Coordinates of C-alpha atoms in Angstrom, one line a residue:
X1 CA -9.7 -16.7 13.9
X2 CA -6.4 -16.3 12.1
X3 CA -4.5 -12.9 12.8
X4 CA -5.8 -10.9 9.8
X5 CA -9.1 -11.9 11.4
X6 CA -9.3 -10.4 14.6
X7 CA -11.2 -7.7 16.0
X8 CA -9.1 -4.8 17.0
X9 CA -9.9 -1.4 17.3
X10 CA -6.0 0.5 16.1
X11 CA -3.9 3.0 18.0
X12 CA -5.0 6.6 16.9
X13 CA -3.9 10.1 18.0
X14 CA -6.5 12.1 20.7
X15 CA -7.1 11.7 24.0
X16 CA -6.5 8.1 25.4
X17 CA -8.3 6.2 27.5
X18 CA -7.4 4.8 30.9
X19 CA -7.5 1.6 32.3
X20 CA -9.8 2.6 35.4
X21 CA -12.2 3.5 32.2
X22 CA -12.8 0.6 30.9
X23 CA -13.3 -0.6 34.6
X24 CA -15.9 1.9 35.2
X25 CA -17.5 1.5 31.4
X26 CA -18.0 -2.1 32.5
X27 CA -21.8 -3.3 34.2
X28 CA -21.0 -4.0 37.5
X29 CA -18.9 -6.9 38.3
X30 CA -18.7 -7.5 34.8
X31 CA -14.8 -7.1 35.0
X32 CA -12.8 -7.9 37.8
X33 CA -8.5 -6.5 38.0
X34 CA -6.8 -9.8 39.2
X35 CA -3.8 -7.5 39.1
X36 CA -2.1 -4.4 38.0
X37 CA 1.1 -4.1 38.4
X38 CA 1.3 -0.4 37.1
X39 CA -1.7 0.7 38.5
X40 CA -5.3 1.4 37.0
X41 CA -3.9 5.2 35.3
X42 CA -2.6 3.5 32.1
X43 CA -3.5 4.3 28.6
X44 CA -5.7 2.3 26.6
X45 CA -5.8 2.5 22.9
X46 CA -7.4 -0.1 21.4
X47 CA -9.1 -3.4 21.8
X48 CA -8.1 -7.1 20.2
X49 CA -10.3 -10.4 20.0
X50 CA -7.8 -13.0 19.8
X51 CA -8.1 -17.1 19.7
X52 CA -4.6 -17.9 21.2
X53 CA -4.6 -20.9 19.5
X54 CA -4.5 -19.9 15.6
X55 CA -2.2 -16.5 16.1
X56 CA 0.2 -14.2 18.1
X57 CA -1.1 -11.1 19.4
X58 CA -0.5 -7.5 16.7
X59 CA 1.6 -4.6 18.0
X60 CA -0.6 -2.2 19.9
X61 CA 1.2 -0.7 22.6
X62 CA -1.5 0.5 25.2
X63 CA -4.4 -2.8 23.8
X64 CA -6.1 -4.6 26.3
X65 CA -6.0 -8.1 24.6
X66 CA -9.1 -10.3 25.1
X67 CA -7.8 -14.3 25.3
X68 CA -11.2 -15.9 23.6
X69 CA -10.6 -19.9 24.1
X70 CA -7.9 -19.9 26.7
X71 CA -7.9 -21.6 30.5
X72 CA -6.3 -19.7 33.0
X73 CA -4.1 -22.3 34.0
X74 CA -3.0 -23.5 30.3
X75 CA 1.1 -23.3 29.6
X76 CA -0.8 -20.9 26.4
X77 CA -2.1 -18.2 28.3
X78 CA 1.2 -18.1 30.2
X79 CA 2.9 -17.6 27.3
X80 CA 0.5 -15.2 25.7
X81 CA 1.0 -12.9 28.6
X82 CA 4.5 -12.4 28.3
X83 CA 4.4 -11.8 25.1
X84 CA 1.8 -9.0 25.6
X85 CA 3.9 -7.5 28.4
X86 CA 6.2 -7.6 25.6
X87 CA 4.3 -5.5 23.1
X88 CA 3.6 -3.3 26.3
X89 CA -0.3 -4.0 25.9
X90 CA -1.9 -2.5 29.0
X91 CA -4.0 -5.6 29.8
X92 CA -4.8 -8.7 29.2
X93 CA -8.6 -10.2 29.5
X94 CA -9.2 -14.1 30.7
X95 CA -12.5 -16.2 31.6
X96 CA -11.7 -18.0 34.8
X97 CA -13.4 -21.1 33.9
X98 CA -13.4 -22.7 37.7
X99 CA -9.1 -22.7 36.9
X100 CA -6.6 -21.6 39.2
X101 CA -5.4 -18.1 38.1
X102 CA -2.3 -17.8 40.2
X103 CA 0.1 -18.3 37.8
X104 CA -1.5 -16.0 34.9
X105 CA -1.3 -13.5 38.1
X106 CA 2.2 -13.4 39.1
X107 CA 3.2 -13.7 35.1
X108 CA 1.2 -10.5 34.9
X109 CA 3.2 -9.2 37.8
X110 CA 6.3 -10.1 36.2
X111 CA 6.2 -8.5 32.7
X112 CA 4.0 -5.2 34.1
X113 CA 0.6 -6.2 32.5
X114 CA -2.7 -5.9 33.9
X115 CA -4.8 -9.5 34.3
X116 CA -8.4 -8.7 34.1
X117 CA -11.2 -11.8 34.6
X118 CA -14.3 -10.9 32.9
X119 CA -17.3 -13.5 34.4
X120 CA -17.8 -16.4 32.4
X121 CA -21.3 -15.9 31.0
X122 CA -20.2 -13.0 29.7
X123 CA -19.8 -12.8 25.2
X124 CA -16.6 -11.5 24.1
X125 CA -18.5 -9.2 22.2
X126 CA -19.7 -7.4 24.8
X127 CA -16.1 -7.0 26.6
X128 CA -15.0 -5.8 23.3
X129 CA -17.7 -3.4 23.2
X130 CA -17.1 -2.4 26.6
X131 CA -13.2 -1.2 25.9
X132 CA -14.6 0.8 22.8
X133 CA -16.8 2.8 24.5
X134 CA -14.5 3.7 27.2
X135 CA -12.1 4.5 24.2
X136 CA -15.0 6.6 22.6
X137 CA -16.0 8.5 26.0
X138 CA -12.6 9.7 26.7
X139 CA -12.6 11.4 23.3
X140 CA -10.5 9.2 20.9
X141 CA -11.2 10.5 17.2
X142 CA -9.5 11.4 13.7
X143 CA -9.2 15.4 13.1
X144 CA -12.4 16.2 15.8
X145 CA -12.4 18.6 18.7
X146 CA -14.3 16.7 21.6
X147 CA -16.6 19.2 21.9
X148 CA -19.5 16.2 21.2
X149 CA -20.2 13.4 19.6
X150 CA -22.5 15.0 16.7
X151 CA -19.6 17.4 15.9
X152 CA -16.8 14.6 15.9
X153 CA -18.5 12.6 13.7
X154 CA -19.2 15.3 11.0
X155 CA -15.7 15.8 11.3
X156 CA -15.0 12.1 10.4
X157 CA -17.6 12.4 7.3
X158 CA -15.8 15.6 6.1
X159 CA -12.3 13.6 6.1
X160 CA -13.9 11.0 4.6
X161 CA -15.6 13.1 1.8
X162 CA -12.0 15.3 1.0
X163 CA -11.0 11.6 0.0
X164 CA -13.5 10.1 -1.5
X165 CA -14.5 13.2 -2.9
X166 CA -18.2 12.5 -2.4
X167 CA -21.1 13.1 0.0
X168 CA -21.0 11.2 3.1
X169 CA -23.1 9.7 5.4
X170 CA -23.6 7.8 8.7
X171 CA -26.4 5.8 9.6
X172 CA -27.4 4.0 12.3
X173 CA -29.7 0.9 12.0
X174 CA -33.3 2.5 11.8
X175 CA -31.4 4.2 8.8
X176 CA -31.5 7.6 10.4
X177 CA -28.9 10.0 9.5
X178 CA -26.9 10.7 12.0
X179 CA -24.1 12.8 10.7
X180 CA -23.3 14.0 6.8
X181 CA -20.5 16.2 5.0
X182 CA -20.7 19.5 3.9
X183 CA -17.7 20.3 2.4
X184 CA -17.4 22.7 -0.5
X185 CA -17.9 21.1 -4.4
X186 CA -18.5 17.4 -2.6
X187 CA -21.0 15.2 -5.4
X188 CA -24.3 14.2 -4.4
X189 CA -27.5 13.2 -5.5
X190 CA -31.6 13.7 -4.9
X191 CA -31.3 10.4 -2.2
X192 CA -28.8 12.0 -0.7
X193 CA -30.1 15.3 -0.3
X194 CA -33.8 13.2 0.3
X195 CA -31.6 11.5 3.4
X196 CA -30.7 14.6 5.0
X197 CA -33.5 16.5 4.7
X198 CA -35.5 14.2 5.9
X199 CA -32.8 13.1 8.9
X200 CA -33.3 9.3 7.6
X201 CA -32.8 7.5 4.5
X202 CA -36.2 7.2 2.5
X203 CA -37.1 3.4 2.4
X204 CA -37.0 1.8 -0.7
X205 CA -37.9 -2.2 -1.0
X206 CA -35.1 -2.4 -3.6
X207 CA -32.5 -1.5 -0.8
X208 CA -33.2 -3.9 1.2
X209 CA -30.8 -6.2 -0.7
X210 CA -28.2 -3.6 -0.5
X211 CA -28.0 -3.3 3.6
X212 CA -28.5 -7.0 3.7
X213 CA -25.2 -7.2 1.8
X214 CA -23.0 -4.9 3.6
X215 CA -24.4 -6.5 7.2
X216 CA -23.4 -9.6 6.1
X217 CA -19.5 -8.1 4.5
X218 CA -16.6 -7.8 6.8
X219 CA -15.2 -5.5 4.1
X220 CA -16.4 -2.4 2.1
X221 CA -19.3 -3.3 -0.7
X222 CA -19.4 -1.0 -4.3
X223 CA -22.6 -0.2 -5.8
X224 CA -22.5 0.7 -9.3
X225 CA -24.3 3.7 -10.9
X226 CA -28.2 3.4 -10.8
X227 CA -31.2 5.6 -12.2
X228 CA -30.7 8.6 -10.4
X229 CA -28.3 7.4 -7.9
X230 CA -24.3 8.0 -8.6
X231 CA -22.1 5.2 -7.1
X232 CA -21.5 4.7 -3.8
X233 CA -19.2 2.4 -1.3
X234 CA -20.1 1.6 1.8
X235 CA -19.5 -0.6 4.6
X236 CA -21.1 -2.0 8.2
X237 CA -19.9 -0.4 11.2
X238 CA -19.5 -2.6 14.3
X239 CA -18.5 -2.9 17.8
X240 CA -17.3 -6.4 18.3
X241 CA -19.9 -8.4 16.2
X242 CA -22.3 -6.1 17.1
X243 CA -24.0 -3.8 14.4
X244 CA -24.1 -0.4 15.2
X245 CA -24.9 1.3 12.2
X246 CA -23.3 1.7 8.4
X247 CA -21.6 4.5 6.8
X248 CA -22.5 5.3 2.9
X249 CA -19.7 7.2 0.4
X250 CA -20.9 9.0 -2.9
X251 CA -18.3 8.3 -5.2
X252 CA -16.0 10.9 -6.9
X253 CA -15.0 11.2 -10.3
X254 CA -11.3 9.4 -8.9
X255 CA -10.8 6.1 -9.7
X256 CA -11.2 4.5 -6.3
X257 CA -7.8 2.8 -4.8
X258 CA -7.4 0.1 -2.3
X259 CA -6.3 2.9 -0.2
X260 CA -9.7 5.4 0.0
X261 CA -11.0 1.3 0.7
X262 CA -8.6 1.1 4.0
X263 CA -9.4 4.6 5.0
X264 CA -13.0 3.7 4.5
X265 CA -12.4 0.9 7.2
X266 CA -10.3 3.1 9.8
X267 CA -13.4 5.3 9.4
X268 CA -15.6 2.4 10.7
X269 CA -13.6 2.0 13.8
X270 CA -13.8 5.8 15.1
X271 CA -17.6 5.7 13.9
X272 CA -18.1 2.6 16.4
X273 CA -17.0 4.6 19.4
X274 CA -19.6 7.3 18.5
X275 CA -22.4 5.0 17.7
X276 CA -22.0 3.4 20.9
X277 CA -22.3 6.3 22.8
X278 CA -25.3 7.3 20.8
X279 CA -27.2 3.9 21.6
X280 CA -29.1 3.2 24.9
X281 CA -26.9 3.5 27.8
X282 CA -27.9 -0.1 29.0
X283 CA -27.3 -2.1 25.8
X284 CA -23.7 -2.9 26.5
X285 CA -25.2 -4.6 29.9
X286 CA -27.9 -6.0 27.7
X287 CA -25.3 -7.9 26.0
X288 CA -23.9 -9.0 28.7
X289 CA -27.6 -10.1 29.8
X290 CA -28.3 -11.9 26.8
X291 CA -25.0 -14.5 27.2
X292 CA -25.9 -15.1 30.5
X293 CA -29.7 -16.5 29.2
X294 CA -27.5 -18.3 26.9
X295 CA -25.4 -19.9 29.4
X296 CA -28.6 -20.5 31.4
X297 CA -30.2 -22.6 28.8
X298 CA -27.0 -24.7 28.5
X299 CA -26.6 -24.9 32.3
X300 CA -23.0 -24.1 32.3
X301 CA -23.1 -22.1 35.7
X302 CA -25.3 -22.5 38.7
X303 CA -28.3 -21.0 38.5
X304 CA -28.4 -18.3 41.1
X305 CA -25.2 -16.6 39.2
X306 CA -26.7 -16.6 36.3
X307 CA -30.2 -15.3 37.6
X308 CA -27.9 -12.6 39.4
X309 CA -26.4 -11.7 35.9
X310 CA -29.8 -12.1 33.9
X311 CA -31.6 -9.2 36.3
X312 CA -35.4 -10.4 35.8
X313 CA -37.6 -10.8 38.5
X314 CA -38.6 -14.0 39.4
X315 CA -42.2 -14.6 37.8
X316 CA -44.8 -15.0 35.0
X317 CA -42.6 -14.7 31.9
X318 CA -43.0 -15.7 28.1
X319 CA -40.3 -17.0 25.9
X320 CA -40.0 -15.9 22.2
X321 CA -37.9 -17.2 19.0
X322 CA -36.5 -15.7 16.4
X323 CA -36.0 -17.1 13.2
X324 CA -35.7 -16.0 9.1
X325 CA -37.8 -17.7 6.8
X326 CA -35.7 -18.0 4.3
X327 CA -32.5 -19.5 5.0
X328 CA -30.1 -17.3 3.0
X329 CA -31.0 -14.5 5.2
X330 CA -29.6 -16.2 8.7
X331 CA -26.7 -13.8 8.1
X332 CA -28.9 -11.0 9.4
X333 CA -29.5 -12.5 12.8
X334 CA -27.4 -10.1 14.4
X335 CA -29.3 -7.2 12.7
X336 CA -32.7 -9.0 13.9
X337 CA -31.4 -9.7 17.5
X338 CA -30.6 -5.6 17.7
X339 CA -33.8 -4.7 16.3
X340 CA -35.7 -7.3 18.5
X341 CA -33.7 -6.1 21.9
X342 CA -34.5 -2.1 20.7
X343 CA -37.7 -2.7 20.4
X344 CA -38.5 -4.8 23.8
X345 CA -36.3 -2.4 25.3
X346 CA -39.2 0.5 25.3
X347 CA -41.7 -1.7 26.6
X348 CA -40.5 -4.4 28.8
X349 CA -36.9 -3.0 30.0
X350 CA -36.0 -6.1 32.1
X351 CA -36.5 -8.3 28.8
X352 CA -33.6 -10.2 28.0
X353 CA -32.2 -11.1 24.3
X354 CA -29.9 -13.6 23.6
X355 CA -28.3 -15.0 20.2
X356 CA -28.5 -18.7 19.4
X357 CA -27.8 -19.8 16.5
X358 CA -29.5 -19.4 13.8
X359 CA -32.5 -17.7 15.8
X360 CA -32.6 -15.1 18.2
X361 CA -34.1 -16.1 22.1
X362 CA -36.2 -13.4 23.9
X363 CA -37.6 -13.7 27.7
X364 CA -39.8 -11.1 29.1
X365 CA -42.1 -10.6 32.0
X366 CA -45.7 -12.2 31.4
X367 CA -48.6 -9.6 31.6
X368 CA -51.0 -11.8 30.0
X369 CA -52.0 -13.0 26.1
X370 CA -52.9 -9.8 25.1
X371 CA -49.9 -7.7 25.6
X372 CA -47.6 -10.9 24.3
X373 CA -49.5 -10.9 21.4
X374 CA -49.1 -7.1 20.7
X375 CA -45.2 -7.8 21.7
X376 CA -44.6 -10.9 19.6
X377 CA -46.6 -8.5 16.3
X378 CA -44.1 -5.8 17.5
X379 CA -41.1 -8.0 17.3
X380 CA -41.7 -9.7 14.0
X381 CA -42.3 -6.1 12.1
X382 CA -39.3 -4.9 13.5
X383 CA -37.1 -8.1 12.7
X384 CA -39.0 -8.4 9.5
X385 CA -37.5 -4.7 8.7
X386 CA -34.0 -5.1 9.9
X387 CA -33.6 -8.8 8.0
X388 CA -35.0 -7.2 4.5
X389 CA -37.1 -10.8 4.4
X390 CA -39.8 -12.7 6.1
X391 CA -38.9 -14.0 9.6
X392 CA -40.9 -16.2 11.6
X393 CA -41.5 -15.2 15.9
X394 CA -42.6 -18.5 17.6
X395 CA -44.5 -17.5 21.0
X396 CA -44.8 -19.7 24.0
X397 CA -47.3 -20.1 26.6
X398 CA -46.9 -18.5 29.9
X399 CA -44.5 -20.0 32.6
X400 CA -42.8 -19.2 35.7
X401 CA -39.1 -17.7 35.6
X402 CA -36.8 -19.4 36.6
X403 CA -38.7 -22.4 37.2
X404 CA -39.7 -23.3 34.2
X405 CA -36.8 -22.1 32.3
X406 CA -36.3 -25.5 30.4
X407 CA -39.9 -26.5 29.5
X408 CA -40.1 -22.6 28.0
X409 CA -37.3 -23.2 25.7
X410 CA -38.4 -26.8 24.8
X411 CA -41.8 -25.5 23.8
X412 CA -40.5 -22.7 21.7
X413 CA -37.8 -24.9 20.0
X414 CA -40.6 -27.3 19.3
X415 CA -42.9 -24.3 17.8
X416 CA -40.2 -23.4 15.7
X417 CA -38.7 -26.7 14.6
X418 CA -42.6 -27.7 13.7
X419 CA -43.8 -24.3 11.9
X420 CA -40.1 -24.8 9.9
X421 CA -40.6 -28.1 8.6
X422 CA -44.3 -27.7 7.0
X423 CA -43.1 -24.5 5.9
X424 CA -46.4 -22.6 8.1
X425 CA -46.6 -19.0 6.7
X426 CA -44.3 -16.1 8.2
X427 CA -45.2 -13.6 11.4
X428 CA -46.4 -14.7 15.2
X429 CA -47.2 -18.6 15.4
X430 CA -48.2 -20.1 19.1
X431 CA -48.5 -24.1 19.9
X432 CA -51.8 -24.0 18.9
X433 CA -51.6 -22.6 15.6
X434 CA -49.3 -26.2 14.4
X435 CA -50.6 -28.2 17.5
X436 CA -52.0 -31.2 15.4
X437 CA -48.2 -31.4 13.0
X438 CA -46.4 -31.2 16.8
X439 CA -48.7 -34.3 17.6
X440 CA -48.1 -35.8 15.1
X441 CA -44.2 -35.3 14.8
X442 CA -44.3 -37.2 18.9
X443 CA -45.3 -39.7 17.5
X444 CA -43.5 -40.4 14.8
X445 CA -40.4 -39.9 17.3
X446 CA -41.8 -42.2 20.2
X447 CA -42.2 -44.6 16.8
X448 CA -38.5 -44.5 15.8
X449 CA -37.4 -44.2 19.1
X450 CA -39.2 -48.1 20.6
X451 CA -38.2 -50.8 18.3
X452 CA -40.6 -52.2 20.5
X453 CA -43.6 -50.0 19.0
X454 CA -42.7 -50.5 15.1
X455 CA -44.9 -53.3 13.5
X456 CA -42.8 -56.3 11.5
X457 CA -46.0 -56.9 9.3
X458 CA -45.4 -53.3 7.6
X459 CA -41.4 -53.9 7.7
X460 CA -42.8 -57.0 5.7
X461 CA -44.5 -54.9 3.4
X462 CA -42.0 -52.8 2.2
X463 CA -39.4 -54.9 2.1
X464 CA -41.6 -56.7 -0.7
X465 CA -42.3 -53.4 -2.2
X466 CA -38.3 -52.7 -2.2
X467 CA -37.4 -56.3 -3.7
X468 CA -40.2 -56.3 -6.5
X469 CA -39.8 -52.6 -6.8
X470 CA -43.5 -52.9 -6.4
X471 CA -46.3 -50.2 -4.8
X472 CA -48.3 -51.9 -2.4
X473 CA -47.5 -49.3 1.1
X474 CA -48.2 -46.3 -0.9
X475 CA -51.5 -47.7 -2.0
X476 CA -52.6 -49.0 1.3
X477 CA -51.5 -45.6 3.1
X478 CA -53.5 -43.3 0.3
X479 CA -56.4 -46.3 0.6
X480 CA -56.9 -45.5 4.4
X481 CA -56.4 -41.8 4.0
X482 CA -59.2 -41.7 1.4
X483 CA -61.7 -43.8 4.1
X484 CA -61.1 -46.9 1.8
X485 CA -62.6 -45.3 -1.7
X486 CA -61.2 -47.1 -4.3
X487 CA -62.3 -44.6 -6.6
X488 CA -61.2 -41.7 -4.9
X489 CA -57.6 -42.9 -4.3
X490 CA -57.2 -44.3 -7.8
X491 CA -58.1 -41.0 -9.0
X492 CA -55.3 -39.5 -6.5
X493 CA -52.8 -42.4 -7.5
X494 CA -53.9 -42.1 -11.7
X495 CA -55.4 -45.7 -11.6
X496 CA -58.4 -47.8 -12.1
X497 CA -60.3 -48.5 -9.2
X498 CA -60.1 -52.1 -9.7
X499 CA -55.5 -51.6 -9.3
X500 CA -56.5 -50.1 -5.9
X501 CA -58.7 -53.2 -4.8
X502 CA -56.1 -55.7 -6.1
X503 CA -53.2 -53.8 -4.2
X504 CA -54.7 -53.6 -0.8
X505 CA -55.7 -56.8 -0.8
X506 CA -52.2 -58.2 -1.7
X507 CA -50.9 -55.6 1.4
X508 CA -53.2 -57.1 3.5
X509 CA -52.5 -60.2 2.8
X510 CA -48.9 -60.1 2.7
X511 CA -49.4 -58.4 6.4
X512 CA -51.7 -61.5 7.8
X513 CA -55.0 -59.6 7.0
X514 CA -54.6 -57.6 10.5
X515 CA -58.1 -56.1 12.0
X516 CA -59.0 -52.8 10.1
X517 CA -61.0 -51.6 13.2
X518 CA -60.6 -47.6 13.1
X519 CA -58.0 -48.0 15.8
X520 CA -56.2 -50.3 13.9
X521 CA -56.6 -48.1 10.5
X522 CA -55.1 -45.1 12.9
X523 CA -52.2 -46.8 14.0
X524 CA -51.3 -48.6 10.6
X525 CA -51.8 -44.9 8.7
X526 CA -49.4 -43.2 11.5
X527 CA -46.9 -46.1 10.6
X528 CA -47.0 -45.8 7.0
X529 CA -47.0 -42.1 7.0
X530 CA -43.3 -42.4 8.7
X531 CA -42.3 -43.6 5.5
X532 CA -43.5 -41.3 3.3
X533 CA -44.2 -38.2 5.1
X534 CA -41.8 -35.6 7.0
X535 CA -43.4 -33.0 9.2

C-alpha cells in the first residue's frame, strides 16, 4: 500500500470527534487504550490505513493511525510512533500479536500519543469503520447543520450540484435514494426524476454493468450521454473496503476539471459517515464477527477467543459459500458479502459472514433442510442482484458448531471447488447435487497421491502412444466407456470399426493382456480417465 494508497478519511471543519468516541463506537472489547498520555478528551479527525512498511504516515493532526502489518515489538512500529506524536496524530492502532507491547507503550508516553490494541481477529476494515462512524455521530460534515443525517446529506448533494451543476444523488446499495439536490436551474433527466419519485433507482439490466464498474473503481467513473439519459459521474462510496453506497452527478453544461473530480471524492468521505449511521447498528460488530470466522478457519487464535468474538451459540449450524460464476466479476465480492450479511441479518441475526477470497463464507444456526434451503435461495437472489451476474451458493449438510467447524468448511470448499470445475449451472447446489464428480475427483487424487496405486502397464501405454505419436489409450478408454462396441466408439472416434478392434488389441497386448473382469474394466477406465479427463 503505497502512500497515495491509503485509506484516510481528511481533516474537515464541524464538530470533532473525541477519542473516548471511538472507544465507545467500538463492539465491546473490540479496542483496548494501552495508554493515553493526554487523556481520552482529544479530537479525532480522521482515520488512516497504513502498511508501515511501503510509506510514512500523511499530515493529519488529530488521525488515529491504524499500523496494518506491524509487531508490537518491531524497531518499525517504534519508529512509526514518534513520528506520529510528531504529526500530533491523537492515536495510534496496533495488533498485539502475542508481542511484548512495553516499549510501543512508554514511546507513546513519551511523544503524547495514544496506543490503542485492537484484538487480533479483528479486519482493519472494520477498525477503520469504527473511527468513521464515531467521526460521523459527533457531527463532522461539509456546509450541514447537525440537525440529522437526512438534512446533512442533502446539504452535501446541494454543494455537490452548485459544482457540478447537475442533479445529484445518493444511493445506498439496494439503490434506494437516500438524499437528492434541489437547487434552483440544476439539469436533470426522466431517470432522475423516475429515482426520486419513486425513492429508488428504477432497475434496468443494462445498469448492471455500470454499478459493477464504479464498485470495482477506486476513483470516479464518466458515463457518456445515452437515449434519454444526460451524462453522469459517479463514484463508490466506502468505509474502509466496505461498500456503503454510491453517489451519482448529472453533468452540467461545464467542461468537467480534475477539480469538480477531487471534490467528487471529498464528497464520498463525508457521505461514508452518514451511510454508516444509516446502516444496521450491528454491522460494524458484524465485521468484526466475520474476521474472527476467518481467523477461526485458519486457527490462528485458540478457539474459545474466537467463539467469544464470533457470538453463536454452540449448536446445529450450516455452512454456506459464496462464489461468482463468472470470474471477471470476483471484484464484486465485497458487494455480494454485504448483500449476503443484509439479508441473513433479518432472519438469522447471530449468522456470521466472512470474506475469503474469492468467495464469501456464511455460518448460521441449523433449523432444518427446509428453512436452509429457503435461506441458501434467499442468498443467491440477493448476491445474484448485488454482483450484476450469476453467482453460485454451495450449501452444506448440517453439523455441530464448533465442533465440526473444519469438516463444514471442507465439505463446502469441496462443493464449490467440484460444481466450479464441471462448470454445474448457477443458484443453490448441495453435495448431492455433484456427489458422483466429488467421487470421482477422490479418486483421482488418492490416484496421484500413491505411486503405489498407479499401474506401470498403462504408464507403458502411453509412453508408446507418446514415442510413436500413436492413439492406442484414447481408444481403449472410449472402447470401455462404450461397453466394448466397436461400432459405437468408432463412430465417437470417426473410424471404422475394424481401427477400433486393431487398437485395443495392440493396448492390450502392449499392457500383458490384463483380466477385463468389470472390476478390472472399472479400475483401468478410472486410470485412463486421469489422463484425459479433469473434473
Amino acid at each position: 500500500m503505497s502512500a497515495g494508497d491509503d485509506a484516510t478519511v481528511p481533516h474537515s471543519t464541524g464538530t470533532p470527534a473525541l477519542l473516548s468516541d471511538v472507544l465507545a463506537a467500538a463492539p465491546s472489547g473490540m479496542l483496548i487504550a494501552m495508554s493515553a498520555p493526554l487523556g481520552t478528551d482529544i479530537p479525532v479527525t480522521g482515520s488512516v490505513l497504513l502498511d508501515v512498511t511501503e510509506a510514512s504516515p500523511p499530515d493529519i493532526v488529530g488521525g488515529v493511525l491504524l499500523m496494518v502489518g506491524v509487531l508490537s515489538d518491531d524497531a518499525a512500529a517504534l519508529r512509526l510512533v514518534r513520528q506520529a506524536g510528531t504529526m500530533r496524530y491523537s492515536a495510534v492502532v496496533v495488533k498485539k500479536r502475542g508481542r511484548s507491547m512495553i516499549d510501543l507503550v512508554s514511546t507513546g508516553s513519551e511523544v503524547g500519543i495514544a496506543v490503542l490494541q485492537v484484538i487480533d481477529e479483528v479486519g482493519w476494515s472494520a477498525v477503520h469503520a469504527v473511527v468513521v462512524s464515531a467521526i460521523g455521530a459527533a457531527g463532522r460534515r461539509i456546509g450541514a447543520s447537525s440537525s440529522g443525517t437526512g438534512e446533512e446529506l442533502h446539504a452535501l448533494t446541494n454543494a455537490v450540484a452548485s459544482l457540478f451543476g447537475g442533479s445529484v444523488a445518493i444511493e445506498d446499495l439496494d439503490r434506494r435514494v437516500i438524499a437528492y439536490s434541489s437547487i434552483p436551474g440544476q439539469r436533470i433527466d426522466a431517470l432522475r426524476e423516475a429515482g426520486i419519485l419513486q425513492r429508488a433507482v428504477p432497475s434496468r439490466p443494462a445498469d448492471r454493468q455500470k454499478y459493477q464498474h464504479i464498485f470495482a473503481t477506486s476513483g470516479p467513473v464518466r458515463f457518456p450521454v445515452a437515449d434519454d439519459e444526460l451524462a453522469r459521474s459517479a463514484i463508490a462510496v466506502r468505509a474502509g473496503d466496505v461498500p456503503l453506497g454510491s453517489i451519482w452527478v448529472i453533468e452540467g453544461a461545464a467542461d468537467i476539471t480534475d477539480d469538480h473530480l477531487r471534490s467528487l471524492e471529498e464528497a464520498t468521505q463525508v457521505a461514508s459517515v452518514h451511510l454508516l449511521r444509516l446502516r444496521h447498528a450491528d454491522e460494524i460488530g458484524l465485521l468484526a464477527r466475520g474476521d474472527a470466522l476467518v481467523s477461526l478457519l485458519d486457527s490462528h487464535l485458540p478457539t474459545d477467543t474466537l467463539m467469544a468474538r464470533i457470538g453463536m451459540s454452540p449448536g446445529p449450524a450450516r455452512m454456506m459459500l459464496v462464489s461468482t460464476v463468472d470470474p471477471a466479476a470476483r471484484a464484486q465480492l465485497p458487494l455480494v458479502s454485504a448483500a449476503a450479511g443484509r439479508y441473513l441479518m433479518a432472519y438469522s441475526p447471530s449468522a456470521v459472514v466472512a470474506s475469503l477470497p474469492g468467495r464469501a463464507c456464511l455460518l448460521l444456526p441449523d433449523h432444518g433442510n427446509a428453512d436452509a434451503d429457503r435461506l441458501a435461495a434467499g442468498v443467491c437472489s440477493e448476491a445474484t442482484r448485488a454482483a450484476g451476474s450469476a453467482v453460485r451458493v454451495s450449501c452444506g449438510s448440517a453439523a455441530v458448531y464448533p465442533a465440526d467447524i473444519a469438516s463444514m468448511f471442507t465439505e463446502v470448499t469441496e462443493i464449490a471447488a467440484v460444481a466450479e470445475s464441471i462448470r454445474y449451472r448457477s443458484g443453490v447446489v448441495h453435495m448431492s447435487d455433484i456427489a458422483d464428480h466429488a467421487l470421482l475427483r477422490t479418486i483421482n487424487d488418492v490416484i496421484a497421491e500413491r505411486p503405489r496405486l498407479q499401474s506401470p502397464a498403462i504408464k507403458l501405454l502411453m509412453e508408446h502412444d507418446e514415442e510413436h505419436r500413436g492413439a492406442l489409450a484414447p481408444t481403449l478408454l472410449a472402447w470401455i466407456e462404450e461397453q466394448g462396441d466397436a461400432r459405437r466408439t468408432g463412430e465417437r472416434l470417426s473410424m471404422h470399426a475394424n481401427t477400433v478392434r486393431y487398437r485395443v488389441r495392440r493396448a492390450l497386448e502392449l499392457m500383458g493382456n490384463p483380466s477385463m473382469d468389470p472390476d478390472a474394466r472399472l479400475v483401468m477406465w478410472l486410470r485412463l480417465r486421469r489422463h484425459y479427463r479433469k473434473e
